[in-house]
PDB file of C-alpha atoms in Angstrom:
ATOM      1  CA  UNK A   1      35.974  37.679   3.286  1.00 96.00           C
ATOM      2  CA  UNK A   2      39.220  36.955   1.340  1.00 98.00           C
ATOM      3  CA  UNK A   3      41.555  33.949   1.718  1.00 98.00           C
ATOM      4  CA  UNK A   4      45.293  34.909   0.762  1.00 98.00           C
ATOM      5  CA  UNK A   5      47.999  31.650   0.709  1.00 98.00           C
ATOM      6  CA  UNK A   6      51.140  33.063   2.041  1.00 98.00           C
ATOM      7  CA  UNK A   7      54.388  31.992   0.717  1.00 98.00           C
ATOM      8  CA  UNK A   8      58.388  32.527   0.694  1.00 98.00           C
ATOM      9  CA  UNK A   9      61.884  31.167   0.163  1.00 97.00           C
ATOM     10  CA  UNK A  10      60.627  28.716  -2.575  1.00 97.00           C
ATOM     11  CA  UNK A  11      63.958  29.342  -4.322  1.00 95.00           C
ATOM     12  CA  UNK A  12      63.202  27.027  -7.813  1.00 95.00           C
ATOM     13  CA  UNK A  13      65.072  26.123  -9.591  1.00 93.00           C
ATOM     14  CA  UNK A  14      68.210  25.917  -7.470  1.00 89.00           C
ATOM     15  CA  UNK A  15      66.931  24.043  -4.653  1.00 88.00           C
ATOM     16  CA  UNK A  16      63.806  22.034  -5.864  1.00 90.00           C
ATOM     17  CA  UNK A  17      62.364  21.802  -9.215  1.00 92.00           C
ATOM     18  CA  UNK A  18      58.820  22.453  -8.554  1.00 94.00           C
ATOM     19  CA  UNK A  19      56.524  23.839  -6.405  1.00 96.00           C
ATOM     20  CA  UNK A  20      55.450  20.592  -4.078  1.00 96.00           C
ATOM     21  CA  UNK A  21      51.621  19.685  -4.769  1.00 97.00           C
ATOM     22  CA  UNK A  22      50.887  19.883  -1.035  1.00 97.00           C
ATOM     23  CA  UNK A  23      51.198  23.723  -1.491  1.00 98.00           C
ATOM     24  CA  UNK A  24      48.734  23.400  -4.303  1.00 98.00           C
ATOM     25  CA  UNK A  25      46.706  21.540  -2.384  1.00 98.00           C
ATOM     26  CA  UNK A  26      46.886  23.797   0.671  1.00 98.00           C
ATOM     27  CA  UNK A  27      46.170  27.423  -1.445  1.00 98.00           C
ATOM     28  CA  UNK A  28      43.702  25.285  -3.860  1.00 98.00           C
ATOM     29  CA  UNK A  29      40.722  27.904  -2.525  1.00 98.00           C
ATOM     30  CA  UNK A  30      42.473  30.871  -2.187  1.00 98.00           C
ATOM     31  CA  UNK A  31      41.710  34.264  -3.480  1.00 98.00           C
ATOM     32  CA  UNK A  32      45.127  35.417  -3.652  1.00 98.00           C
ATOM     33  CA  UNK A  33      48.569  34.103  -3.180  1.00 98.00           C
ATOM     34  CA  UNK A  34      51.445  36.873  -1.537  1.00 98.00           C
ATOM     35  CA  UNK A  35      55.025  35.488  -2.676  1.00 98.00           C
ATOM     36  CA  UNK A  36      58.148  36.994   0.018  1.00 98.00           C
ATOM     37  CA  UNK A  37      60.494  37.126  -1.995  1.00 98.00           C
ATOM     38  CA  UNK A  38      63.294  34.551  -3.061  1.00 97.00           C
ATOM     39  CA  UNK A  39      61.373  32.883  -5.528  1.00 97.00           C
ATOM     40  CA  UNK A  40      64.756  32.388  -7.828  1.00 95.00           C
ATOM     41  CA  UNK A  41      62.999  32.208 -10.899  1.00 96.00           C
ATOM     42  CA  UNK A  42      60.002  34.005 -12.292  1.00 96.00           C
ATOM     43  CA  UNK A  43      58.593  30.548 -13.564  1.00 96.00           C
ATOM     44  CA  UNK A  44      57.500  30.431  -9.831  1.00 97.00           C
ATOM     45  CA  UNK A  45      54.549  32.930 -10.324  1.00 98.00           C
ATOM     46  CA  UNK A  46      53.526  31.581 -13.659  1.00 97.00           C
ATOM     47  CA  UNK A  47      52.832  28.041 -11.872  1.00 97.00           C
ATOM     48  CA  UNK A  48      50.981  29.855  -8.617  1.00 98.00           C
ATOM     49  CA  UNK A  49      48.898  31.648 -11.100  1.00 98.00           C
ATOM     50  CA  UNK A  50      47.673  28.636 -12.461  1.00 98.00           C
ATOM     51  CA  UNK A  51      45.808  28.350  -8.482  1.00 98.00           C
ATOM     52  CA  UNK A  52      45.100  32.415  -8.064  1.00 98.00           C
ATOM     53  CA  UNK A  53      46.336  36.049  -8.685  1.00 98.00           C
ATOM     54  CA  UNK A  54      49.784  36.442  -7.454  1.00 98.00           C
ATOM     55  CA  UNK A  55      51.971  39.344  -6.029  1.00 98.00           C
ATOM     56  CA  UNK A  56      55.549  38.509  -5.111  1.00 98.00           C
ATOM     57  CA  UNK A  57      58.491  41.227  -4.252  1.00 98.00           C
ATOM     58  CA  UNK A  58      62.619  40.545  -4.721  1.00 98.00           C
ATOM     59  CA  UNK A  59      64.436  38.607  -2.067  1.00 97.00           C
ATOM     60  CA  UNK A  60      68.016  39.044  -2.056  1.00 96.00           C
ATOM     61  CA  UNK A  61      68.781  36.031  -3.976  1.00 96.00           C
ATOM     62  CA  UNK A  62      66.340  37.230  -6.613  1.00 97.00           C
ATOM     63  CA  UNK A  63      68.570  40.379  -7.045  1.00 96.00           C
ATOM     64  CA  UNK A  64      71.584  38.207  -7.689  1.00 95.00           C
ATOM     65  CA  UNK A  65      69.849  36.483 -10.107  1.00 94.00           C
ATOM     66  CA  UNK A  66      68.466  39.418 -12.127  1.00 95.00           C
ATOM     67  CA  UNK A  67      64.699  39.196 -10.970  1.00 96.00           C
ATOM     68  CA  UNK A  68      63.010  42.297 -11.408  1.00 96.00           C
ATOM     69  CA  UNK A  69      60.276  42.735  -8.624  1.00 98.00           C
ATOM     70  CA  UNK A  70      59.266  45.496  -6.304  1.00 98.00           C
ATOM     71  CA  UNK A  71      60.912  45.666  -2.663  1.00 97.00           C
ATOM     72  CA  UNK A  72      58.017  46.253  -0.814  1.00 98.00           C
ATOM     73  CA  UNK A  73      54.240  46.334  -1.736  1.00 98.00           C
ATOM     74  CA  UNK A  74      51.178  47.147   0.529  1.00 98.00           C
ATOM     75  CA  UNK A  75      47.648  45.569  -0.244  1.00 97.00           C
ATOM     76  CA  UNK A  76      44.237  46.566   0.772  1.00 97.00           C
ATOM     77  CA  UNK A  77      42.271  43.191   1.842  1.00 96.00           C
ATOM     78  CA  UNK A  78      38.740  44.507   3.510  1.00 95.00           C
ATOM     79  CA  UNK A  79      39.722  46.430   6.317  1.00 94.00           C
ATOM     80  CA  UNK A  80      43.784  46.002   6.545  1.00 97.00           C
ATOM     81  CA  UNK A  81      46.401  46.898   4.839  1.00 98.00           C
ATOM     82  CA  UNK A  82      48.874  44.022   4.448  1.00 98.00           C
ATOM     83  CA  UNK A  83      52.903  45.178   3.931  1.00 98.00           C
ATOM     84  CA  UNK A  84      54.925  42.030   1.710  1.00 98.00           C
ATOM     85  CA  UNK A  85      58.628  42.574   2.319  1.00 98.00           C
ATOM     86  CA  UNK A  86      61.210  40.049   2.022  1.00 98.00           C
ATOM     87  CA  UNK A  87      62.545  41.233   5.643  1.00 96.00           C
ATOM     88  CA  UNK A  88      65.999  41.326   4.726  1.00 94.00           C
ATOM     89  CA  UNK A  89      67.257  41.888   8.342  1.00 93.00           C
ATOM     90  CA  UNK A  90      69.894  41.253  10.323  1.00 87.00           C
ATOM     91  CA  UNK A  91      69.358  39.119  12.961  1.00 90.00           C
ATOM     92  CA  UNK A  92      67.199  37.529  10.747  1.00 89.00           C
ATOM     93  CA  UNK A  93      63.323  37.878  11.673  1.00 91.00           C
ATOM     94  CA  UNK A  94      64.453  40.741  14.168  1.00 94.00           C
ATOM     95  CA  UNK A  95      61.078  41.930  15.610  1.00 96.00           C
ATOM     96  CA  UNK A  96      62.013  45.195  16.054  1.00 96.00           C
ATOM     97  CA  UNK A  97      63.291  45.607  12.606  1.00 97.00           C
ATOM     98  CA  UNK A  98      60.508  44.019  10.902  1.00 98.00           C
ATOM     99  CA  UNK A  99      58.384  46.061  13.243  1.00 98.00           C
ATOM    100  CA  UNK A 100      59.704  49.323  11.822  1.00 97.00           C
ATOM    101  CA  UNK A 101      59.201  48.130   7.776  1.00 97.00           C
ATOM    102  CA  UNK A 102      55.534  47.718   8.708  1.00 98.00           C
ATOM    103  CA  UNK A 103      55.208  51.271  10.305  1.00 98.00           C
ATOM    104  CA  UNK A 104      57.257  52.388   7.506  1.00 97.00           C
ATOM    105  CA  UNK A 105      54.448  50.570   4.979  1.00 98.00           C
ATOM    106  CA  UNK A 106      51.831  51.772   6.991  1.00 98.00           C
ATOM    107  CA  UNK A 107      50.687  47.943   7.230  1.00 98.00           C
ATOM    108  CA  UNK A 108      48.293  45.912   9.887  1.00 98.00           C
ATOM    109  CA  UNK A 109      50.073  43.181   8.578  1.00 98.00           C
ATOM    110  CA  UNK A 110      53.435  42.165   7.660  1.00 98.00           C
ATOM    111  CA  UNK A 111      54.251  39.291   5.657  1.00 98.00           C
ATOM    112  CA  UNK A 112      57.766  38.390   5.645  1.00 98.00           C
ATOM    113  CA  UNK A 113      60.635  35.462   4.444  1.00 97.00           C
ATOM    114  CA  UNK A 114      64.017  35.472   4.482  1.00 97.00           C
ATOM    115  CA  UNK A 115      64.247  33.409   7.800  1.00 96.00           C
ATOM    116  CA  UNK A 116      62.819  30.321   6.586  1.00 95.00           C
ATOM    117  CA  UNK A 117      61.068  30.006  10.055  1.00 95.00           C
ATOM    118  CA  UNK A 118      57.691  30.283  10.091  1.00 97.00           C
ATOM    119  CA  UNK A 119      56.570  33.004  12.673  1.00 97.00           C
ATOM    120  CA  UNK A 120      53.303  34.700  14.067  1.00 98.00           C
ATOM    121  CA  UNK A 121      53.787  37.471  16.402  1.00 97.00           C
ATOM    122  CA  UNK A 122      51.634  39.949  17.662  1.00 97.00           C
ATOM    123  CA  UNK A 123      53.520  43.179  17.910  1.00 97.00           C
ATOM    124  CA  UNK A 124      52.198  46.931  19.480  1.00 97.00           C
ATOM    125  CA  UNK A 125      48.993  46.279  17.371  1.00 97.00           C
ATOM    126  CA  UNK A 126      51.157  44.954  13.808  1.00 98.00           C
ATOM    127  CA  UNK A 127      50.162  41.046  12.933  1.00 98.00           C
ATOM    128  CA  UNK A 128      53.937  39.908  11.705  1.00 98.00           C
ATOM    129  CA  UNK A 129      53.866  37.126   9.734  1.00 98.00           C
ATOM    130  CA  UNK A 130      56.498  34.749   8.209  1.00 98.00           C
ATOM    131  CA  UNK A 131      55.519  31.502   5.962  1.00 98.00           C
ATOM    132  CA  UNK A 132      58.946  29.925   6.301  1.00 97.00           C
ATOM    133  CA  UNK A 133      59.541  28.004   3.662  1.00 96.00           C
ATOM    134  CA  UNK A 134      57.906  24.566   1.439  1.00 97.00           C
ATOM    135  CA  UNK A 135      61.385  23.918  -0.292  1.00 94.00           C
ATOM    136  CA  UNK A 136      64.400  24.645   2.402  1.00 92.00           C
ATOM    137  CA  UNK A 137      63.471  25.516   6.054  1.00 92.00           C
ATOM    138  CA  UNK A 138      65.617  26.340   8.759  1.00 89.00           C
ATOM    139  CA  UNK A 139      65.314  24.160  12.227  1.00 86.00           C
ATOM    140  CA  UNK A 140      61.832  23.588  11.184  1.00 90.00           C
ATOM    141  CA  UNK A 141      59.215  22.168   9.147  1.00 92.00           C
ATOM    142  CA  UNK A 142      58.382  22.664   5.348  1.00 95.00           C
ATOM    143  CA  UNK A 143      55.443  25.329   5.717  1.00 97.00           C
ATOM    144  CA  UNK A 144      53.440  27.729   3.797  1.00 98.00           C
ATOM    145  CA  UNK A 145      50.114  29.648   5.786  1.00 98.00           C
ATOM    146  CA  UNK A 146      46.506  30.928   4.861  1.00 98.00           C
ATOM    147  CA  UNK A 147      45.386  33.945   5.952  1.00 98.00           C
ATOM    148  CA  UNK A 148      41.842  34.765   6.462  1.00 98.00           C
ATOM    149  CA  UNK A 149      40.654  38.117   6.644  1.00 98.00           C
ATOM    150  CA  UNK A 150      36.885  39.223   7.390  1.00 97.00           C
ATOM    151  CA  UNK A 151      36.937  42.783   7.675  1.00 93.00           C
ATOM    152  CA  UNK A 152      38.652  43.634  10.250  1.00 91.00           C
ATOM    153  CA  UNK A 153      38.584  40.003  12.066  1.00 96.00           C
ATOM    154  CA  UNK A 154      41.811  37.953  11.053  1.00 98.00           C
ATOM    155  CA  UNK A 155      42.414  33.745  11.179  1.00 98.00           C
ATOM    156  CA  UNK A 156      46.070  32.992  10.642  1.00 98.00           C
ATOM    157  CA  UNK A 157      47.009  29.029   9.585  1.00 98.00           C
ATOM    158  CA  UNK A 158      50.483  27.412   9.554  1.00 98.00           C
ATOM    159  CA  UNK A 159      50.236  24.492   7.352  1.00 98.00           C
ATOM    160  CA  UNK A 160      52.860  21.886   7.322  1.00 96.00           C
ATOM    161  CA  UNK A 161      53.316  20.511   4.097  1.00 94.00           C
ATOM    162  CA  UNK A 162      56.313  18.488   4.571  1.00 84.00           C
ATOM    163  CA  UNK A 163      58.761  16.776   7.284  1.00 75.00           C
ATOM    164  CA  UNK A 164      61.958  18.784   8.029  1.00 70.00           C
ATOM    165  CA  UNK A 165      64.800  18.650   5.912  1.00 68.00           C
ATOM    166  CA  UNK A 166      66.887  19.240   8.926  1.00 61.00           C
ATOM    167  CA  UNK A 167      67.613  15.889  10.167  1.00 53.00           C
ATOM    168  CA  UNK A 168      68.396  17.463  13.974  1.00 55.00           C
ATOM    169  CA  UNK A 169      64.731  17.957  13.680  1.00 55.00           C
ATOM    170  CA  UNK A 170      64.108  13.971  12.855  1.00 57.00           C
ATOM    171  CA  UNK A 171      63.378  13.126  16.821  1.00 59.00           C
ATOM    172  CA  UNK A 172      61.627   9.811  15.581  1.00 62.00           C
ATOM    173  CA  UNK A 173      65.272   8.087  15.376  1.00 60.00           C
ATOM    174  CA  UNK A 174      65.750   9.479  19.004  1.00 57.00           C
ATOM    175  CA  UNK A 175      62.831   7.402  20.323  1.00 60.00           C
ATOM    176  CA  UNK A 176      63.255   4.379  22.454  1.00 60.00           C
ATOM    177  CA  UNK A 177      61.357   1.659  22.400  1.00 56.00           C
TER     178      UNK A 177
END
């Protein structure tokens, strides 16, 4: 069994200054950590390897800023292979398109970012998974997810580590009394 913290779109130092301790809470058992890209600064990794092993790939604001990192990387975790892409397409989190990169990768699994929308979709037999993002989400909340793999058996969780920053999504001022 191995227990891999999923994360994306952290984008430190330009939007946040630090990683926000309910992440580190949240991955404080995992075995591995899987970065999607847009990390902004490579200061990012050292922190999350102070919590477990990490392996991150470029997101397109990493490339403007210089950061050297794979594209794409597959890993082997028991009995799946697990594609990390920053799924750079247009319409963002496309299904089809993100659908394709995993065939492409060969991968059971897709983790992807770019979106900042957390998403878990079951696709012709591909798991496609998106964190969102703990710093700057789009029309949703501040996540990051674990993902539990027992050889060939698979628990996905979407934790919520903060309220949106979105205040459309702030339906508590809406209420009446």
């Amino acid at each position: 069994m191995i227990l891999i913290g999923l994360i994306s779109d952290t984008h430190i130092p330009d939007r946040a200054r630090e990683i926000p301790q309910k992440v580190k809470e949240a991955f404080k058992d995992v075995d591995l950590i899987l970065h999607a890209g847009d990390l902004t600064s490579l200061s990012v990794i050292e922190e999350l390897e102070k919590i477990a092993p990490v392996m991150a790939i470029q997101g397109n604001i990493d490339r403007v800023n210089g950061i050297d990192l794979p594209k794409a990387r597959v890993i082997q975790a028991e009995d799946l292979r697990i594609g990390l892409v920053h799924g750079e397409v247009y319409p963002r989190a496309d299904t089809q398109q993100l659908l394709y990169l995993a065939r492409q990768l060969e991968a059971d699994i897709l983790v992807s970012g770019h979106s900042h929308q957390p998403k878990i979709e079951q696709v012709e037999g591909v798991l496609l998974l998106n964190p969102g993002s703990p710093i700057v989400p789009r029309l949703a909340d501040r996540t990051v997810m674990l993902l539990k793999i027992d050889k060939k058996e698979v628990d996905v969780e979407l934790v919520k580590i903060g309220a949106p920053v979105c205040s459309a999504l702030d339906f508590d001022k809406y209420k009446r009394d």
